[in-house]
mmCIF file of C-alpha atoms and ligand atoms in Angstrom:
data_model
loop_
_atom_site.group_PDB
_atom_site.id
_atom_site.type_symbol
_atom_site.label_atom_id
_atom_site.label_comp_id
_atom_site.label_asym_id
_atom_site.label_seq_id
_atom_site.Cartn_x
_atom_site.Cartn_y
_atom_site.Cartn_z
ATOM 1 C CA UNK D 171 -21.425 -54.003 21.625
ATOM 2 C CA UNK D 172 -17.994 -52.932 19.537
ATOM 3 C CA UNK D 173 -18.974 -51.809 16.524
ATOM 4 C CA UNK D 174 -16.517 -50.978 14.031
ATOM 5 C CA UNK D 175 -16.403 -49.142 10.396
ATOM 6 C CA UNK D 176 -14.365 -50.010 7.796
ATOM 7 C CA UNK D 177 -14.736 -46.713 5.112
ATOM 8 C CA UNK D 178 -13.637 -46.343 2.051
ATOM 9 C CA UNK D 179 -14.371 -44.640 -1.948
ATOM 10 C CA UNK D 180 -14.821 -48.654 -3.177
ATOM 11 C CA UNK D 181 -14.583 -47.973 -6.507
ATOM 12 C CA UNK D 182 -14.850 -50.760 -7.087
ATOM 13 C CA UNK D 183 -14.196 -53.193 -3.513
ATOM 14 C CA UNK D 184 -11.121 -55.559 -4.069
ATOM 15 C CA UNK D 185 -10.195 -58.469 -2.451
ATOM 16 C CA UNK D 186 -7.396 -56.461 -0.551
ATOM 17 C CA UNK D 187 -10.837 -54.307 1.361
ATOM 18 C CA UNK D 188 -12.470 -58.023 1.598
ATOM 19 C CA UNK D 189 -9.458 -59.673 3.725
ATOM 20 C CA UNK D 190 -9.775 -56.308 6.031
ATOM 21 C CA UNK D 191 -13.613 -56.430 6.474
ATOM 22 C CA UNK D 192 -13.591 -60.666 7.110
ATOM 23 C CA UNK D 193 -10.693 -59.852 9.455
ATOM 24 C CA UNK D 194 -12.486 -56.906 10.805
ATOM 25 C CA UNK D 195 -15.819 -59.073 11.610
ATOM 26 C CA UNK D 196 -14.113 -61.612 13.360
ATOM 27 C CA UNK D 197 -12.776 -58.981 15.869
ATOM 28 C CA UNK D 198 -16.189 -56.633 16.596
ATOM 29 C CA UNK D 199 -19.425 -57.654 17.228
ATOM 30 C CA UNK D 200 -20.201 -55.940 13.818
ATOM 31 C CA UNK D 201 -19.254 -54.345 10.985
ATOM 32 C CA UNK D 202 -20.420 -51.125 9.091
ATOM 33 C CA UNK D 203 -18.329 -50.904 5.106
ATOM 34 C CA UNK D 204 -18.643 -47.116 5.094
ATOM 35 C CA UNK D 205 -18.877 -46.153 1.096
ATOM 36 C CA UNK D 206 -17.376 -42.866 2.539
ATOM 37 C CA UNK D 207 -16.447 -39.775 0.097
ATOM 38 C CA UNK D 208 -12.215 -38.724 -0.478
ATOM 39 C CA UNK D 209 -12.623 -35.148 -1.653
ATOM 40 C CA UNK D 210 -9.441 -35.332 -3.020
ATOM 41 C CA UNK D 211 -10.292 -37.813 -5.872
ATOM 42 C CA UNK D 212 -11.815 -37.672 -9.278
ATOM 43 C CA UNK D 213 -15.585 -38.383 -10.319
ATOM 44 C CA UNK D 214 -15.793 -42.405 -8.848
ATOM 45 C CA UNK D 215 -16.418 -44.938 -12.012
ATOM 46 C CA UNK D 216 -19.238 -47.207 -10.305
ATOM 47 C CA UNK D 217 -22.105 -44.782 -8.375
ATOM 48 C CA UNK D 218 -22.457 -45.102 -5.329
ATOM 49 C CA UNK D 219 -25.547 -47.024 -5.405
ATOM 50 C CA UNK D 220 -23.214 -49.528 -7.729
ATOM 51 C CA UNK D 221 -20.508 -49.443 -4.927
ATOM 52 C CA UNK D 222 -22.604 -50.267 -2.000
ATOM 53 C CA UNK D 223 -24.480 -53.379 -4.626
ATOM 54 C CA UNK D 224 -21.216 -54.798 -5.131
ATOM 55 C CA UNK D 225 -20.140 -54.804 -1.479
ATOM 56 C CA UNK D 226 -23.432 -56.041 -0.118
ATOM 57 C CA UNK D 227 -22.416 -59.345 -2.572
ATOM 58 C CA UNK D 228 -19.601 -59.843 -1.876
ATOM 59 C CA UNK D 229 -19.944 -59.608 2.177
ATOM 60 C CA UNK D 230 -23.482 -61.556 1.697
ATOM 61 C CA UNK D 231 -21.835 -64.744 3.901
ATOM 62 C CA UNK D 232 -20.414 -62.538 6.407
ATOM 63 C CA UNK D 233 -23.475 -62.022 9.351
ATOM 64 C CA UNK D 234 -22.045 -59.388 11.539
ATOM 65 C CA UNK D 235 -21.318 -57.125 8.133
ATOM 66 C CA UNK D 236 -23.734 -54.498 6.869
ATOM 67 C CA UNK D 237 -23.075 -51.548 4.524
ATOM 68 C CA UNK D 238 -23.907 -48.009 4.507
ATOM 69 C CA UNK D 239 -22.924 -44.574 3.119
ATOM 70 C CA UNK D 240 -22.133 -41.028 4.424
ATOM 71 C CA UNK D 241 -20.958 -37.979 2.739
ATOM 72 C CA UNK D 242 -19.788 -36.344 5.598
ATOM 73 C CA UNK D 243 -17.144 -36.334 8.203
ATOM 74 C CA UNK D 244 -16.365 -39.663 9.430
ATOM 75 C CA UNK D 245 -16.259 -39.010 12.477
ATOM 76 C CA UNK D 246 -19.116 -37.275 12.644
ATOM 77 C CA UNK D 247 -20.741 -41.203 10.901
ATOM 78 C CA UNK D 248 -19.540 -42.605 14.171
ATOM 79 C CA UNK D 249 -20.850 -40.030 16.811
ATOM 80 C CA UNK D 250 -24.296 -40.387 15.458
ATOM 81 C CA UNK D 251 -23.957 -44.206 14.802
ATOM 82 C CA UNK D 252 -21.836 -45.167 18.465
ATOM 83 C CA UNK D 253 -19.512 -46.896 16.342
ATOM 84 C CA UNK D 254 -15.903 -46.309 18.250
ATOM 85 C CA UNK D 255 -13.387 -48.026 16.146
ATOM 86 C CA UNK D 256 -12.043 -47.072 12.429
ATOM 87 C CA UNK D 257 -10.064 -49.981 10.459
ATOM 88 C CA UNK D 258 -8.271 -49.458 7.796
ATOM 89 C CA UNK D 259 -5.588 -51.841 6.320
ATOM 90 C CA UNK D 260 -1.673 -51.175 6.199
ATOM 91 C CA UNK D 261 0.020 -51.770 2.565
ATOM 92 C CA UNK D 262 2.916 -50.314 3.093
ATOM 93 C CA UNK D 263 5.161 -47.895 4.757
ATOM 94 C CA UNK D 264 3.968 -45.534 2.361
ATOM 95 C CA UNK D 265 0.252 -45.408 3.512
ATOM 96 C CA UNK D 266 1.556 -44.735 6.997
ATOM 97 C CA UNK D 267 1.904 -41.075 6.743
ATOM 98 C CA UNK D 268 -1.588 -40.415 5.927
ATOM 99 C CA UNK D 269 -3.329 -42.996 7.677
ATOM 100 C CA UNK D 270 -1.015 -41.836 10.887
ATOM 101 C CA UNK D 271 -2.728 -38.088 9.605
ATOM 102 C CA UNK D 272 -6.356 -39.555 9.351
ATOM 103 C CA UNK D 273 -6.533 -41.058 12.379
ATOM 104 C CA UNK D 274 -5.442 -38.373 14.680
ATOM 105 C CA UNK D 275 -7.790 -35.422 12.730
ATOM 106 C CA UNK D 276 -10.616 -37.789 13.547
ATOM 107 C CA UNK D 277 -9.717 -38.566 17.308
ATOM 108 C CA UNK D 278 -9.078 -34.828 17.536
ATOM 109 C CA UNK D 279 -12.743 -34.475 15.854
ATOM 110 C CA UNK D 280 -14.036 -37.490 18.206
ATOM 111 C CA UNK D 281 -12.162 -38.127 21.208
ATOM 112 C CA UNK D 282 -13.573 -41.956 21.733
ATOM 113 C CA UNK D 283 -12.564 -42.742 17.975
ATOM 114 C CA UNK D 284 -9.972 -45.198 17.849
ATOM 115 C CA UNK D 285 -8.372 -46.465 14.639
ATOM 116 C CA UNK D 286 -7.037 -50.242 14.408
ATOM 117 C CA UNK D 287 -4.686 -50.668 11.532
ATOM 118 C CA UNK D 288 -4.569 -53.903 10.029
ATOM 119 C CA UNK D 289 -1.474 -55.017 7.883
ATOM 120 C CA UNK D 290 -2.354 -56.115 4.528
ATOM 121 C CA UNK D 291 -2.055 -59.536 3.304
ATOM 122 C CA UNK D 292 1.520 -60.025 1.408
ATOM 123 C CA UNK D 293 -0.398 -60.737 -2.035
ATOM 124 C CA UNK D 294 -2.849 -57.614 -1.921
ATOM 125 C CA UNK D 295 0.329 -55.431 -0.456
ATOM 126 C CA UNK D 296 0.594 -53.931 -4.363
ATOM 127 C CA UNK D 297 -3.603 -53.782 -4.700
ATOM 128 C CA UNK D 298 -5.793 -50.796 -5.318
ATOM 129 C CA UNK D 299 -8.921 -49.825 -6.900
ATOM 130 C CA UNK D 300 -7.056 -47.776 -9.041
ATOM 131 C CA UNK D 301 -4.411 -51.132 -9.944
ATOM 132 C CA UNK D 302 -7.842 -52.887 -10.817
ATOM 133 C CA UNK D 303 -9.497 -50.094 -12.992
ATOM 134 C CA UNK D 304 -6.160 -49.495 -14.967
ATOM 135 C CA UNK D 305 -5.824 -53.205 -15.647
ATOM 136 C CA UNK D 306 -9.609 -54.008 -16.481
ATOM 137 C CA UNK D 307 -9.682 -51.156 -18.929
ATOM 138 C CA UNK D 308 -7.039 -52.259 -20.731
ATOM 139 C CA UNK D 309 -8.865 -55.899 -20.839
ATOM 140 C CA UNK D 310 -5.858 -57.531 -18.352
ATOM 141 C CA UNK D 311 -7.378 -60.281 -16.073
ATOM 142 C CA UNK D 312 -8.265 -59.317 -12.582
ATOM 143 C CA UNK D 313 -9.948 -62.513 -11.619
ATOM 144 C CA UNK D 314 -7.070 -62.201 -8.666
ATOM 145 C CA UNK D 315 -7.995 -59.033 -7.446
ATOM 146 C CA UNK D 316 -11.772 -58.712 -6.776
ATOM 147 C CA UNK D 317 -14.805 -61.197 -5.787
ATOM 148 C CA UNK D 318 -16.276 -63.723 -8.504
ATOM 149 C CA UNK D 319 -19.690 -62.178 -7.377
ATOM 150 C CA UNK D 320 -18.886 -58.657 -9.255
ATOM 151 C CA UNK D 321 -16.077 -59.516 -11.674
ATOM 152 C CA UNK D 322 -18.603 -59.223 -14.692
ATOM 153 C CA UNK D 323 -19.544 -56.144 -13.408
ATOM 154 C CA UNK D 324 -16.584 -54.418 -13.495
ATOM 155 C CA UNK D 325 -15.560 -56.169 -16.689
ATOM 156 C CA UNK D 326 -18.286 -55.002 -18.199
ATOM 157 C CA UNK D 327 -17.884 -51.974 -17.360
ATOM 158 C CA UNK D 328 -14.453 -51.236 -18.352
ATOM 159 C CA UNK D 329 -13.341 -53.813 -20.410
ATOM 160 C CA UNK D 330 -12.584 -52.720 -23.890
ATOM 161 C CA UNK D 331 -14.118 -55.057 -26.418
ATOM 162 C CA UNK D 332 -17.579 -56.330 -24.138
ATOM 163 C CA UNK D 333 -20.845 -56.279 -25.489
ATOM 164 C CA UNK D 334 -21.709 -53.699 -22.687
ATOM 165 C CA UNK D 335 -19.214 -51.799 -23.461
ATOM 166 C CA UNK D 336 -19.822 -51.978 -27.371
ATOM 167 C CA UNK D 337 -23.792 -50.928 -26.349
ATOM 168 C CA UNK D 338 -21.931 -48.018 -24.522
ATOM 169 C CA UNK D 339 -19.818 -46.371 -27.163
ATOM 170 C CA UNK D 340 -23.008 -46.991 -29.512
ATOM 171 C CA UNK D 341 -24.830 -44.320 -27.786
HETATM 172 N N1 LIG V 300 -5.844 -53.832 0.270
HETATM 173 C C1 LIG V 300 -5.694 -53.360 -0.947
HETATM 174 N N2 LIG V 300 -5.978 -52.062 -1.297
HETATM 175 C C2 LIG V 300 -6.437 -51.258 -0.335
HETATM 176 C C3 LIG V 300 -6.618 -51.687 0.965
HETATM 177 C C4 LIG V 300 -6.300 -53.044 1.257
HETATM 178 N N3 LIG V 300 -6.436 -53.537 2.476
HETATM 179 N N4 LIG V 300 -7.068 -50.655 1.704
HETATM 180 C C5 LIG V 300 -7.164 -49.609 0.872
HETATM 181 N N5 LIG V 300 -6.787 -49.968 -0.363
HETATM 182 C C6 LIG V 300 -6.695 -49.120 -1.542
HETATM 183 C C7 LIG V 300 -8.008 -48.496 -1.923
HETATM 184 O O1 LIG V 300 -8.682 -49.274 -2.909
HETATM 185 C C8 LIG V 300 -7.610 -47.157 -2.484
HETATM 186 O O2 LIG V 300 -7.313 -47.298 -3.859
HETATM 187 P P1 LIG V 300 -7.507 -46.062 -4.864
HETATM 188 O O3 LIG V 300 -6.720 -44.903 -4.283
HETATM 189 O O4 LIG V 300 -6.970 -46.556 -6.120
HETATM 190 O O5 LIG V 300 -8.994 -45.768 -4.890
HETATM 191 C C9 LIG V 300 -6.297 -46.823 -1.774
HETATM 192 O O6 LIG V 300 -5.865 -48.035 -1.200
HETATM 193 C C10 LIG V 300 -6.451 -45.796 -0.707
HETATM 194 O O7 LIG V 300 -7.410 -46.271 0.219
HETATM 195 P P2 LIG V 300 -7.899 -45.321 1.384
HETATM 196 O O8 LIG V 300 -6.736 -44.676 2.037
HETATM 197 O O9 LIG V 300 -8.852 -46.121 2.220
HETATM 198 O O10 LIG V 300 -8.617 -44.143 0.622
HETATM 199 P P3 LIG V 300 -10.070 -44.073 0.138
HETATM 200 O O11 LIG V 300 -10.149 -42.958 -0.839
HETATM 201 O O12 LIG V 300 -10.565 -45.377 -0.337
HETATM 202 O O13 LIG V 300 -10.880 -43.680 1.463
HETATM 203 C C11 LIG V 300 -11.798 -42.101 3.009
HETATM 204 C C12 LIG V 300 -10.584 -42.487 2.168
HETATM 205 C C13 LIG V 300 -13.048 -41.990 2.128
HETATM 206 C C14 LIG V 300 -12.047 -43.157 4.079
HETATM 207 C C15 LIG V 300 -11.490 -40.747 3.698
HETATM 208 O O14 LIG V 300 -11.237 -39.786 2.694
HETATM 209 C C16 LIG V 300 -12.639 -40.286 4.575
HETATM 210 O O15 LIG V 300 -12.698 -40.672 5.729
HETATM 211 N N6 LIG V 300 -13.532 -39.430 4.023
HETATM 212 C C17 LIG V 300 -14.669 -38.886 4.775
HETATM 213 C C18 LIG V 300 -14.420 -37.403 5.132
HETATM 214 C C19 LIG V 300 -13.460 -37.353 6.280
HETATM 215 O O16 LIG V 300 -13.811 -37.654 7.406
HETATM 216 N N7 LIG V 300 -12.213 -36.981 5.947
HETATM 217 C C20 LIG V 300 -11.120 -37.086 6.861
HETATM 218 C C21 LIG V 300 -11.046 -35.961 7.804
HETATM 219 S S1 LIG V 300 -9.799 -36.310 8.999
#
């Protein structure tokens, strides 16, 4: 059985990491969406409890797809699991550098990890959790960058103006 991981911070999923992981699950025989920890970024917005929630909706339809998380070395996540294969998707030249960096540390850590790179579909080439955060909290639409199934959410969240919000800065 090829089992893959697709990791990532996901905070919050877009549809950019959807078109990898539907991609992703048509190639292996499954799927593990690694909420994985980058030590080089700020405090997440959504915990990682929130993360995983919103990942396990909107992959619900997808049978070979499951979700987990690890705060440790990725390739130490695939040793113990027998997962052999890392995707990640391609946006630009500019992510090539460090992917390029990533995946040989973790075939130097774990000799049978193999990444596959995926290129990006032309319309999420520009996407990024960070894109979405920036735009929600400034109340732009980003209907065209994440799922239906946890739009509200991260409206909610971030949104200036919501009632959650509103209950928020009450407190
Ligand atoms: N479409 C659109 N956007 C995408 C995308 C796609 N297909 N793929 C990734 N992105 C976005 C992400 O949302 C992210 O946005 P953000 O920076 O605004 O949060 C950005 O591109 C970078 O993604 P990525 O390179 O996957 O970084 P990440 O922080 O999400 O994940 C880890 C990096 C967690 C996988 C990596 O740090 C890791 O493996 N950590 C575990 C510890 C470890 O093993 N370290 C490496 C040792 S060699």
């Amino acid at each position: 059985m090829k089992i893959a991981v697709c990791p990532g911070s996901f905070d919050p999923v877009t549809l950019g990491h959807l078109d990898i992981i539907e991609r992703a699950s048509k190639l292996f025989d499954k799927v593990i969406v690694l909420v994985s920890f980058n030590k080089n970024k700020n405090k997440a917005v959504f915990s990682t409890k929130e993360r995983i929630e919103m990942i396990i909706a909107v992959t619900k339809d997808l049978d070979n797809v499951v979700v987990d998380c690890f705060d440790g070395l990725l390739a130490d996540y695939l040793k113990m699991t027998g997962a052999e294969v890392i995707v990640k998707g391609l946006r630009a030249v500019s992510d090539f550098e460090y992917e390029f960096q990533m995946a040989l540390a973790n075939k130097k850590l774990y000799n049978d990890a193999e990444t596959v790179f995926l290129t990006t579909a032309g319309e999420n080439m520009f996407l990024s959790s960070s894109v979405v955060k920036e735009i929600a909290s400034f109340g732009g639409d980003i209907s065209g960058f994440v799922s239906p199934a946890i739009l509200e959410k991260i409206k909610n969240r971030l949104c200036p103006n919501t009632d959650a919000q509103q209950a928020d800065n009450a407190v």
